[in-house]
Structure formats: C-alpha cells, structure tokens
Amino acid sequence: MSCFVQGPVILIGYTYRLQIETEAALFPSQSLFEADIRGKPSDPFALTTLTSAEGTLARISDTRVEIKIPSTATARFTKGSVMIDLVRRDLPEPLHLGFSLEIPVHLPITRDPS
C-alpha cells in the first residue's frame, strides 16, 4: 500500500499536528501505536518517539489517526525533513502499517524567545 499525504510543514519549536486518513481500517478500536521520527531511515537514533500511551498518536476512527509532535521535540529538529512510520503494538507481534511519511521541516521566522 502506498500513501501520499499532503499536510503542513513542521516548524521548528512549534507543536505539529497532522491527521492521516486511510481507505483501509488500519486503526481499530483499542489499538496502540508507536512511531519513531528520524532524519532519514538509516539514522541510528530516533529524534523522538510518539506513542498512543503518551497521546502523541491518537486514534480518531478506524480509518483516521492524529500525529501530534510536541514543541519540545520539534525544537530539536533541523531544517530539511524527517521520516515517520507507524507500528501497531497491541498485537502479539508488532505490525508495521505499511506506509511512511517524509515531512518537510522549516525554521520559522518568528520563534519563541525562551
């Protein structure tokens, strides 16, 4: 399955939200998800990890999920892009959902002074 998503760019230092809708029911009730965000798939360390337990991955319906990257995480990103995919963790064995996203990352002009 391929999935192309158009959405907002990630602005460094700002909270990011993106809802993804699929044709297939990939997000059933009671499912738990995890996603690593990396600069590129071969990077040895994740920039951040998102989980259902933390509320950074939220099931909206059987076909829709919301990704929320907190500003504390995006503050560590650099200009360019990041990669993300989703894995179900509520099954006996982890199940990769079969898609990945590359999201552009920009440095905003107006930044938090703190």
PDB file of C-alpha atoms in Angstrom:
ATOM      1  CA  MET A   1       0.000   0.000   0.000  1.00  0.00           C
ATOM      2  CA  SER A   2       1.312   3.442  -0.760  1.00  0.00           C
ATOM      3  CA  CYS A   3       0.083   6.520   0.979  1.00  0.00           C
ATOM      4  CA  PHE A   4       0.705  10.083  -0.072  1.00  0.00           C
ATOM      5  CA  VAL A   5      -0.222  12.765   2.430  1.00  0.00           C
ATOM      6  CA  GLN A   6      -0.152  16.479   1.891  1.00  0.00           C
ATOM      7  CA  GLY A   7      -0.056  18.478   5.062  1.00  0.00           C
ATOM      8  CA  PRO A   8       1.622  21.328   6.837  1.00  0.00           C
ATOM      9  CA  VAL A   9       5.377  21.538   7.221  1.00  0.00           C
ATOM     10  CA  ILE A  10       6.876  21.120  10.675  1.00  0.00           C
ATOM     11  CA  LEU A  11       8.015  24.444  12.091  1.00  0.00           C
ATOM     12  CA  ILE A  12      10.975  24.068  14.457  1.00  0.00           C
ATOM     13  CA  GLY A  13       9.931  24.856  18.042  1.00  0.00           C
ATOM     14  CA  TYR A  14       6.177  24.661  17.382  1.00  0.00           C
ATOM     15  CA  THR A  15       3.687  21.880  18.133  1.00  0.00           C
ATOM     16  CA  TYR A  16       2.791  19.920  14.996  1.00  0.00           C
ATOM     17  CA  ARG A  17      -0.476  18.106  14.278  1.00  0.00           C
ATOM     18  CA  LEU A  18      -1.433  16.019  11.271  1.00  0.00           C
ATOM     19  CA  GLN A  19      -4.421  13.737  10.757  1.00  0.00           C
ATOM     20  CA  ILE A  20      -3.974  10.832   8.371  1.00  0.00           C
ATOM     21  CA  GLU A  21      -6.935   9.090   6.770  1.00  0.00           C
ATOM     22  CA  THR A  22      -6.634   5.726   5.044  1.00  0.00           C
ATOM     23  CA  GLU A  23      -9.024   3.749   2.854  1.00  0.00           C
ATOM     24  CA  ALA A  24      -8.467   0.587   4.900  1.00  0.00           C
ATOM     25  CA  ALA A  25      -9.425   0.258   8.576  1.00  0.00           C
ATOM     26  CA  LEU A  26      -5.841   0.409   9.908  1.00  0.00           C
ATOM     27  CA  PHE A  27      -6.720   1.959  13.281  1.00  0.00           C
ATOM     28  CA  PRO A  28      -9.269  -0.313  15.019  1.00  0.00           C
ATOM     29  CA  SER A  29     -10.696   0.446  18.437  1.00  0.00           C
ATOM     30  CA  GLN A  30      -8.343  -0.368  21.341  1.00  0.00           C
ATOM     31  CA  SER A  31      -5.271  -0.437  19.086  1.00  0.00           C
ATOM     32  CA  LEU A  32      -1.984   1.006  20.355  1.00  0.00           C
ATOM     33  CA  PHE A  33       0.597   2.683  18.134  1.00  0.00           C
ATOM     34  CA  GLU A  34       4.237   3.729  18.210  1.00  0.00           C
ATOM     35  CA  ALA A  35       6.275   5.783  15.755  1.00  0.00           C
ATOM     36  CA  ASP A  36       9.913   6.824  15.644  1.00  0.00           C
ATOM     37  CA  ILE A  37      10.829  10.052  13.906  1.00  0.00           C
ATOM     38  CA  ARG A  38      14.240  10.091  12.225  1.00  0.00           C
ATOM     39  CA  GLY A  39      16.061  12.426   9.870  1.00  0.00           C
ATOM     40  CA  LYS A  40      16.426   9.502   7.474  1.00  0.00           C
ATOM     41  CA  PRO A  41      15.566   5.808   7.855  1.00  0.00           C
ATOM     42  CA  SER A  42      19.222   4.810   8.311  1.00  0.00           C
ATOM     43  CA  ASP A  43      19.810   7.168  11.268  1.00  0.00           C
ATOM     44  CA  PRO A  44      20.794   5.046  14.298  1.00  0.00           C
ATOM     45  CA  PHE A  45      18.822   7.135  16.807  1.00  0.00           C
ATOM     46  CA  ALA A  46      15.290   8.499  16.730  1.00  0.00           C
ATOM     47  CA  LEU A  47      14.814  12.248  17.148  1.00  0.00           C
ATOM     48  CA  THR A  48      11.707  11.420  19.174  1.00  0.00           C
ATOM     49  CA  THR A  49       9.262   8.555  19.669  1.00  0.00           C
ATOM     50  CA  LEU A  50       5.493   9.026  19.608  1.00  0.00           C
ATOM     51  CA  THR A  51       3.057   6.632  21.325  1.00  0.00           C
ATOM     52  CA  SER A  52      -0.635   6.135  21.950  1.00  0.00           C
ATOM     53  CA  ALA A  53       0.096   5.968  25.686  1.00  0.00           C
ATOM     54  CA  GLU A  54       1.571   9.481  25.657  1.00  0.00           C
ATOM     55  CA  GLY A  55      -1.260  10.825  23.497  1.00  0.00           C
ATOM     56  CA  THR A  56       1.111  11.820  20.702  1.00  0.00           C
ATOM     57  CA  LEU A  57      -0.606   9.249  18.452  1.00  0.00           C
ATOM     58  CA  ALA A  58      -4.376   9.355  18.802  1.00  0.00           C
ATOM     59  CA  ARG A  59      -6.877   7.075  17.092  1.00  0.00           C
ATOM     60  CA  ILE A  60      -9.778   9.154  15.751  1.00  0.00           C
ATOM     61  CA  SER A  61     -11.634   6.360  13.923  1.00  0.00           C
ATOM     62  CA  ASP A  62     -10.946   3.043  12.202  1.00  0.00           C
ATOM     63  CA  THR A  63      -9.527   4.979   9.238  1.00  0.00           C
ATOM     64  CA  ARG A  64      -8.098   8.110  10.868  1.00  0.00           C
ATOM     65  CA  VAL A  65      -5.242   8.804  13.280  1.00  0.00           C
ATOM     66  CA  GLU A  66      -3.720  12.055  14.558  1.00  0.00           C
ATOM     67  CA  ILE A  67       0.007  12.625  14.930  1.00  0.00           C
ATOM     68  CA  LYS A  68       0.997  15.253  17.491  1.00  0.00           C
ATOM     69  CA  ILE A  69       4.649  16.246  17.859  1.00  0.00           C
ATOM     70  CA  PRO A  70       5.191  18.494  20.894  1.00  0.00           C
ATOM     71  CA  SER A  71       7.158  21.718  20.551  1.00  0.00           C
ATOM     72  CA  THR A  72       9.833  20.305  22.880  1.00  0.00           C
ATOM     73  CA  ALA A  73      10.514  17.624  20.250  1.00  0.00           C
ATOM     74  CA  THR A  74      10.355  19.864  17.147  1.00  0.00           C
ATOM     75  CA  ALA A  75      12.803  22.233  18.853  1.00  0.00           C
ATOM     76  CA  ARG A  76      15.444  19.501  18.369  1.00  0.00           C
ATOM     77  CA  PHE A  77      14.772  19.118  14.624  1.00  0.00           C
ATOM     78  CA  THR A  78      16.930  20.742  11.965  1.00  0.00           C
ATOM     79  CA  LYS A  79      15.857  22.294   8.680  1.00  0.00           C
ATOM     80  CA  GLY A  80      15.255  19.710   5.959  1.00  0.00           C
ATOM     81  CA  SER A  81      12.825  16.849   6.533  1.00  0.00           C
ATOM     82  CA  VAL A  82      12.010  13.998   8.898  1.00  0.00           C
ATOM     83  CA  MET A  83      10.664  10.493   8.307  1.00  0.00           C
ATOM     84  CA  ILE A  84       7.928   8.707  10.265  1.00  0.00           C
ATOM     85  CA  ASP A  85       6.025   5.424  10.054  1.00  0.00           C
ATOM     86  CA  LEU A  86       3.515   3.712  12.348  1.00  0.00           C
ATOM     87  CA  VAL A  87       3.596   0.324  14.084  1.00  0.00           C
ATOM     88  CA  ARG A  88       0.749  -1.359  15.987  1.00  0.00           C
ATOM     89  CA  ARG A  89       1.950  -2.541  19.396  1.00  0.00           C
ATOM     90  CA  ASP A  90      -1.234  -4.147  20.792  1.00  0.00           C
ATOM     91  CA  LEU A  91      -0.870  -7.404  18.856  1.00  0.00           C
ATOM     92  CA  PRO A  92       1.190 -10.479  19.870  1.00  0.00           C
ATOM     93  CA  GLU A  93       3.830  -9.309  17.368  1.00  0.00           C
ATOM     94  CA  PRO A  94       4.371  -5.685  16.249  1.00  0.00           C
ATOM     95  CA  LEU A  95       2.653  -4.902  12.940  1.00  0.00           C
ATOM     96  CA  HIS A  96       4.109  -2.239  10.616  1.00  0.00           C
ATOM     97  CA  LEU A  97       1.199  -0.434   8.954  1.00  0.00           C
ATOM     98  CA  GLY A  98       2.956  -0.348   5.594  1.00  0.00           C
ATOM     99  CA  PHE A  99       3.426   3.351   4.979  1.00  0.00           C
ATOM    100  CA  SER A 100       5.917   6.070   5.816  1.00  0.00           C
ATOM    101  CA  LEU A 101       5.827   9.838   5.586  1.00  0.00           C
ATOM    102  CA  GLU A 102       8.516  12.366   4.775  1.00  0.00           C
ATOM    103  CA  ILE A 103       7.586  15.727   6.258  1.00  0.00           C
ATOM    104  CA  PRO A 104       9.467  18.955   5.455  1.00  0.00           C
ATOM    105  CA  VAL A 105      10.943  20.865   8.399  1.00  0.00           C
ATOM    106  CA  HIS A 106      11.348  24.652   8.217  1.00  0.00           C
ATOM    107  CA  LEU A 107      12.892  27.224  10.526  1.00  0.00           C
ATOM    108  CA  PRO A 108      10.177  29.800  11.264  1.00  0.00           C
ATOM    109  CA  ILE A 109      10.883  33.499  11.158  1.00  0.00           C
ATOM    110  CA  THR A 110       9.016  34.147  14.427  1.00  0.00           C
ATOM    111  CA  ARG A 111      10.481  31.966  17.151  1.00  0.00           C
ATOM    112  CA  ASP A 112       9.808  31.505  20.861  1.00  0.00           C
ATOM    113  CA  PRO A 113      12.328  33.715  22.703  1.00  0.00           C
ATOM    114  CA  SER A 114      12.663  31.332  25.685  1.00  0.00           C
TER     115      SER A 114
END
